Short mmCIF file of C-alpha atoms in Angstrom, two decimals:
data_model
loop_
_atom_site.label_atom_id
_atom_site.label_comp_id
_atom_site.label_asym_id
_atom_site.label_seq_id
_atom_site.Cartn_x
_atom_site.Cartn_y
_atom_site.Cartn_z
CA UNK A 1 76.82 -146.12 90.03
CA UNK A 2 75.61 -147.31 86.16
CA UNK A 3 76.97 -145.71 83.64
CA UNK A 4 75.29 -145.77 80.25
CA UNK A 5 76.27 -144.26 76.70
CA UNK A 6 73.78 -142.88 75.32
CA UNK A 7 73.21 -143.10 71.09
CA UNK A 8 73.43 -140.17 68.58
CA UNK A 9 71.26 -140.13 65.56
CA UNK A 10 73.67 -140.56 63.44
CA UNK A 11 74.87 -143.77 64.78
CA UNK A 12 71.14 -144.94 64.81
CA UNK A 13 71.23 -144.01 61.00
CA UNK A 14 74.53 -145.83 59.85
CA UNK A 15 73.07 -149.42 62.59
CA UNK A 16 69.86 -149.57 60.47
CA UNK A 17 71.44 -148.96 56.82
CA UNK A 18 74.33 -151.90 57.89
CA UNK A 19 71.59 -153.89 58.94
CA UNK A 20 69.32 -153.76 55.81
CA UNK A 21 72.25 -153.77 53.87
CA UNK A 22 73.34 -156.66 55.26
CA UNK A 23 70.30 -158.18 55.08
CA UNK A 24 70.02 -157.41 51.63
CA UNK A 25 73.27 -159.38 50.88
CA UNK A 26 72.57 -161.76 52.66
CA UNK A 27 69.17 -162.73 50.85
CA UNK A 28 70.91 -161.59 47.33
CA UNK A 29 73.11 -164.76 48.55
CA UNK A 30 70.82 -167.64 49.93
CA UNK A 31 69.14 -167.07 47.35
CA UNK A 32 71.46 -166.86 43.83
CA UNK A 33 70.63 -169.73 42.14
CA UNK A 34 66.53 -168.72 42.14
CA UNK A 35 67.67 -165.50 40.77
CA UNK A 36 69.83 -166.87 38.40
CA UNK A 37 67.53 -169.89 38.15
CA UNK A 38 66.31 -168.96 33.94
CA UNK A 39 70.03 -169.40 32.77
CA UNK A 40 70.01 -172.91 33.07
CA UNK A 41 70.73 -175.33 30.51
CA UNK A 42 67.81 -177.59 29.24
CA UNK A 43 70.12 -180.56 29.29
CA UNK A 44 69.81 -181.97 32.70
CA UNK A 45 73.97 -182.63 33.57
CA UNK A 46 74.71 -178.93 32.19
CA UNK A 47 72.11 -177.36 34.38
CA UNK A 48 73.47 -178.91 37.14
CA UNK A 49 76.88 -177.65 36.62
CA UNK A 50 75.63 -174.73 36.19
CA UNK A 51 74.33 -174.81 39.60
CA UNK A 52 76.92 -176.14 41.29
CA UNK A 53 78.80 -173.07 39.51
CA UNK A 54 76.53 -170.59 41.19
CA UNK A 55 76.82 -172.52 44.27
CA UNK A 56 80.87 -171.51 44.77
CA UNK A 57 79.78 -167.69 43.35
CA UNK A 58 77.59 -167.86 46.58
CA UNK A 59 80.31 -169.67 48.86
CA UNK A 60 83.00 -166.80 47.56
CA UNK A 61 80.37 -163.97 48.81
CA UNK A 62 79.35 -165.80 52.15
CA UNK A 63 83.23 -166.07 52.53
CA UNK A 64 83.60 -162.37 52.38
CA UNK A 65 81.07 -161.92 54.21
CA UNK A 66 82.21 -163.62 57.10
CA UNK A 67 85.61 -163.06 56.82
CA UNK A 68 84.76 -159.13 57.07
CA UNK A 69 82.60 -160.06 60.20
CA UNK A 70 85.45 -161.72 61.56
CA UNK A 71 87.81 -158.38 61.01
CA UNK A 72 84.48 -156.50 62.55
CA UNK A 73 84.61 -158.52 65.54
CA UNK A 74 88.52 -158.80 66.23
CA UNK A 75 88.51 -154.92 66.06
CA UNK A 76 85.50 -154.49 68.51
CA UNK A 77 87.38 -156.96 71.10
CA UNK A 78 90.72 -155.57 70.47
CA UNK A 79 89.33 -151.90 71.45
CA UNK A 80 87.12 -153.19 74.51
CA UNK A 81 90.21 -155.16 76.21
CA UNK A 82 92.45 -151.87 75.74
CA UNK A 83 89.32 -149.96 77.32
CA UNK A 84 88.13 -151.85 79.82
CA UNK A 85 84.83 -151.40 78.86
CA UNK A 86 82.06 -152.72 76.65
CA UNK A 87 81.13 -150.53 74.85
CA UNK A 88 84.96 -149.11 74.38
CA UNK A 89 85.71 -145.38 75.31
CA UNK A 90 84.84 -143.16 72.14
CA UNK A 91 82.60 -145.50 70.55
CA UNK A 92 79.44 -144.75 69.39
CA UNK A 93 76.44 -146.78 69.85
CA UNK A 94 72.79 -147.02 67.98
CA UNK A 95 71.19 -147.61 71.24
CA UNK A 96 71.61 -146.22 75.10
CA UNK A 97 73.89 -149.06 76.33
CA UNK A 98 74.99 -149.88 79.72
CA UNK A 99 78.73 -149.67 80.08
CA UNK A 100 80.26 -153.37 81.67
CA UNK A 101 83.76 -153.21 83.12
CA UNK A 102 85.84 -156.02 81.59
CA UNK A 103 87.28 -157.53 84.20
CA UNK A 104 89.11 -160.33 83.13
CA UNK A 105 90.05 -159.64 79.50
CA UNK A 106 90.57 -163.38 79.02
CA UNK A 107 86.68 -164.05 79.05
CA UNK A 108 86.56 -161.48 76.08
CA UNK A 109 89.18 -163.01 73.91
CA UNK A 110 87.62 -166.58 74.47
CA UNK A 111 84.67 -164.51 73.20
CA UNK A 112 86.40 -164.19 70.33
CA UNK A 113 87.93 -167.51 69.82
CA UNK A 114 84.46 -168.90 69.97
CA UNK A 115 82.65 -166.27 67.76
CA UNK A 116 85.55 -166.65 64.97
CA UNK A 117 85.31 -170.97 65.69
CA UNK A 118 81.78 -170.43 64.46
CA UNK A 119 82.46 -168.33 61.47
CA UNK A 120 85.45 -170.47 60.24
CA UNK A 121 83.22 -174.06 60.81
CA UNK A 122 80.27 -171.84 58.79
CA UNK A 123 83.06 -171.25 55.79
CA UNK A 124 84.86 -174.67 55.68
CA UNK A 125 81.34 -176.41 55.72
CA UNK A 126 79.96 -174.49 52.75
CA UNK A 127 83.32 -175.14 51.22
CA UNK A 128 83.34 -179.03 51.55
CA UNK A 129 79.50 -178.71 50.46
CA UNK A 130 80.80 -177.40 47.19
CA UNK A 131 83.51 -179.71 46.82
CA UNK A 132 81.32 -182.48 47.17
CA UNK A 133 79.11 -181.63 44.79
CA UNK A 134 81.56 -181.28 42.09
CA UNK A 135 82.80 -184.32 43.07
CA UNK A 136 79.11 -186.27 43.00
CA UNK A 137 78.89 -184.55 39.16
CA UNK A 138 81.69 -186.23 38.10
CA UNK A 139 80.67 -189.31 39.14
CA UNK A 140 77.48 -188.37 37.17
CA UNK A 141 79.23 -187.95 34.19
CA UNK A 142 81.47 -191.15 34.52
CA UNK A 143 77.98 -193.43 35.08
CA UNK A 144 75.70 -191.03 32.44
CA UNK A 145 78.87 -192.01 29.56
CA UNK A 146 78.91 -196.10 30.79
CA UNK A 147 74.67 -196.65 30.48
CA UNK A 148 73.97 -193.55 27.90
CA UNK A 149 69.78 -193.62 27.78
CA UNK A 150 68.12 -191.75 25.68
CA UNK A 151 65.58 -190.91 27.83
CA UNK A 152 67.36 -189.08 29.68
CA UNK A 153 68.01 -186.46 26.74
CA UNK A 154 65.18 -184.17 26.67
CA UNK A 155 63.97 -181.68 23.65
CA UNK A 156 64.15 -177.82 25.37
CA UNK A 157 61.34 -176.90 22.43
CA UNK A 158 59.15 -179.89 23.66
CA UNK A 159 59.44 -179.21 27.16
CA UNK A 160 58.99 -175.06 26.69
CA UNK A 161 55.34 -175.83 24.77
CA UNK A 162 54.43 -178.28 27.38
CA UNK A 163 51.80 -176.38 29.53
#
Protein backbone atom coordinates (compact mmCIF):
# COMPACT_ATOMS: atom_id res chain seq x y z
CA UNK A 1 0.00 0.00 0.00
CA UNK A 2 1.30 3.97 -0.69
CA UNK A 3 1.83 5.82 1.96
CA UNK A 4 1.87 9.59 1.63
CA UNK A 5 2.55 12.54 4.22
CA UNK A 6 0.42 14.86 3.89
CA UNK A 7 1.55 18.95 4.40
CA UNK A 8 0.41 21.33 7.23
CA UNK A 9 -0.03 24.95 6.56
CA UNK A 10 2.47 25.91 8.38
CA UNK A 11 5.07 24.04 6.57
CA UNK A 12 3.52 25.43 3.27
CA UNK A 13 4.12 28.94 4.92
CA UNK A 14 7.87 28.58 6.11
CA UNK A 15 8.60 26.46 1.93
CA UNK A 16 7.34 29.68 0.21
CA UNK A 17 9.07 32.42 2.59
CA UNK A 18 12.64 30.14 2.16
CA UNK A 19 11.98 30.16 -1.32
CA UNK A 20 11.43 33.93 -1.96
CA UNK A 21 13.90 34.54 0.46
CA UNK A 22 16.20 32.69 -1.21
CA UNK A 23 15.40 33.97 -4.25
CA UNK A 24 15.77 37.29 -3.04
CA UNK A 25 19.46 36.58 -2.11
CA UNK A 26 20.13 35.10 -4.68
CA UNK A 27 19.22 38.05 -7.18
CA UNK A 28 20.64 40.66 -4.36
CA UNK A 29 23.88 38.50 -5.44
CA UNK A 30 24.03 37.99 -9.33
CA UNK A 31 23.37 41.05 -9.41
CA UNK A 32 25.80 43.37 -6.85
CA UNK A 33 27.84 45.09 -9.02
CA UNK A 34 24.53 46.77 -11.02
CA UNK A 35 23.41 47.75 -7.66
CA UNK A 36 26.49 48.99 -6.61
CA UNK A 37 27.24 49.97 -10.21
CA UNK A 38 27.14 54.36 -9.32
CA UNK A 39 30.19 53.93 -6.88
CA UNK A 40 32.55 53.48 -9.44
CA UNK A 41 35.53 55.41 -10.05
CA UNK A 42 35.67 57.61 -13.27
CA UNK A 43 39.21 56.50 -13.85
CA UNK A 44 38.93 53.41 -15.89
CA UNK A 45 41.76 50.94 -13.81
CA UNK A 46 40.06 52.10 -10.37
CA UNK A 47 36.61 51.21 -11.52
CA UNK A 48 37.69 48.05 -12.40
CA UNK A 49 39.14 47.24 -9.11
CA UNK A 50 36.42 48.30 -7.77
CA UNK A 51 34.57 45.68 -9.53
CA UNK A 52 36.62 43.03 -9.17
CA UNK A 53 36.21 44.08 -5.31
CA UNK A 54 32.49 43.58 -5.48
CA UNK A 55 33.06 40.54 -7.41
CA UNK A 56 34.76 38.53 -4.13
CA UNK A 57 31.82 40.46 -1.80
CA UNK A 58 29.54 38.36 -4.17
CA UNK A 59 31.82 35.10 -4.21
CA UNK A 60 31.91 35.37 -0.07
CA UNK A 61 27.86 35.42 -0.13
CA UNK A 62 27.44 32.67 -2.92
CA UNK A 63 29.98 30.77 -0.63
CA UNK A 64 27.65 30.95 2.26
CA UNK A 65 25.15 30.30 0.46
CA UNK A 66 26.15 27.11 -0.70
CA UNK A 67 28.00 26.05 2.02
CA UNK A 68 24.62 26.37 4.18
CA UNK A 69 22.92 24.30 1.32
CA UNK A 70 25.47 21.84 1.70
CA UNK A 71 24.78 21.59 5.76
CA UNK A 72 20.85 21.60 4.50
CA UNK A 73 21.42 18.70 2.43
CA UNK A 74 23.88 16.50 4.66
CA UNK A 75 21.19 16.87 7.43
CA UNK A 76 18.20 15.84 5.13
CA UNK A 77 20.32 12.59 4.00
CA UNK A 78 21.66 11.92 7.35
CA UNK A 79 17.87 11.76 8.78
CA UNK A 80 16.42 9.77 5.66
CA UNK A 81 19.23 6.88 5.89
CA UNK A 82 18.49 6.59 9.81
CA UNK A 83 14.65 6.49 8.70
CA UNK A 84 14.44 4.57 5.96
CA UNK A 85 12.33 6.78 4.33
CA UNK A 86 12.21 9.84 2.10
CA UNK A 87 10.64 11.97 3.48
CA UNK A 88 12.21 10.96 7.13
CA UNK A 89 9.76 10.01 10.04
CA UNK A 90 8.65 13.38 11.81
CA UNK A 91 9.38 15.60 9.06
CA UNK A 92 7.20 17.95 7.78
CA UNK A 93 6.59 18.61 4.24
CA UNK A 94 5.03 21.76 2.11
CA UNK A 95 3.41 19.38 -0.16
CA UNK A 96 1.47 15.75 0.14
CA UNK A 97 4.53 13.56 -0.65
CA UNK A 98 4.74 9.97 -1.34
CA UNK A 99 6.86 8.18 1.20
CA UNK A 100 9.94 5.91 -0.79
CA UNK A 101 11.58 3.21 1.29
CA UNK A 102 15.37 3.63 1.07
CA UNK A 103 16.53 0.59 0.31
CA UNK A 104 20.00 0.69 -0.20
CA UNK A 105 21.25 3.69 1.80
CA UNK A 106 24.37 3.72 -0.37
CA UNK A 107 22.37 5.20 -3.43
CA UNK A 108 21.42 8.11 -0.96
CA UNK A 109 24.84 8.98 0.23
CA UNK A 110 26.20 8.89 -3.46
CA UNK A 111 23.27 11.34 -3.66
CA UNK A 112 25.04 13.30 -1.58
CA UNK A 113 28.51 12.99 -2.78
CA UNK A 114 27.25 14.14 -6.10
CA UNK A 115 24.94 17.03 -4.90
CA UNK A 116 27.93 18.41 -2.56
CA UNK A 117 30.60 17.62 -5.95
CA UNK A 118 28.36 20.17 -7.60
CA UNK A 119 28.26 22.76 -4.93
CA UNK A 120 32.05 22.59 -4.16
CA UNK A 121 33.00 22.76 -8.32
CA UNK A 122 30.19 25.90 -8.21
CA UNK A 123 32.49 27.58 -5.20
CA UNK A 124 36.09 26.77 -6.40
CA UNK A 125 35.06 28.05 -9.97
CA UNK A 126 33.77 31.41 -8.80
CA UNK A 127 36.84 31.45 -6.66
CA UNK A 128 39.50 30.93 -9.47
CA UNK A 129 37.18 33.47 -11.52
CA UNK A 130 38.11 36.02 -8.93
CA UNK A 131 41.58 35.16 -8.68
CA UNK A 132 42.03 35.56 -12.18
CA UNK A 133 40.78 38.66 -12.45
CA UNK A 134 42.94 40.18 -9.92
CA UNK A 135 45.56 38.64 -11.48
CA UNK A 136 44.62 40.06 -15.30
CA UNK A 137 44.48 43.76 -13.29
CA UNK A 138 47.77 43.53 -12.35
CA UNK A 139 48.97 42.81 -15.46
CA UNK A 140 46.90 45.93 -16.43
CA UNK A 141 48.66 47.99 -14.24
CA UNK A 142 52.23 46.63 -15.09
CA UNK A 143 51.45 47.39 -19.16
CA UNK A 144 49.15 50.83 -18.32
CA UNK A 145 52.75 52.17 -16.21
CA UNK A 146 55.28 50.81 -19.37
CA UNK A 147 53.07 52.74 -22.50
CA UNK A 148 51.26 55.55 -20.14
CA UNK A 149 48.68 57.32 -22.94
CA UNK A 150 46.97 59.99 -22.20
CA UNK A 151 44.09 59.08 -23.82
CA UNK A 152 43.35 56.78 -21.80
CA UNK A 153 42.83 59.35 -18.80
CA UNK A 154 39.45 60.66 -19.03
CA UNK A 155 37.87 64.04 -17.34
CA UNK A 156 34.72 62.59 -14.91
CA UNK A 157 33.22 66.46 -15.40
CA UNK A 158 33.56 66.04 -19.27
CA UNK A 159 32.16 62.75 -19.46
CA UNK A 160 29.08 63.58 -16.71
CA UNK A 161 27.92 66.75 -19.20
CA UNK A 162 28.24 64.58 -22.18
CA UNK A 163 24.55 63.76 -23.11
Amino acid sequence: MTRYIEPTLRSRQLFFLYVILLGGFALFVSHLDDILLPLLSCDPLLALEQTIVWSLVSTILTTILYLSLSVTVIYYTRRAVQSGQWPAKGMTVPFRTKVTEIKNPRSAWLYLIIVLTIFTSSIVRQWLAHDKSRIELVQIRQWMQVTPNPAFKRDCRKSAAAP
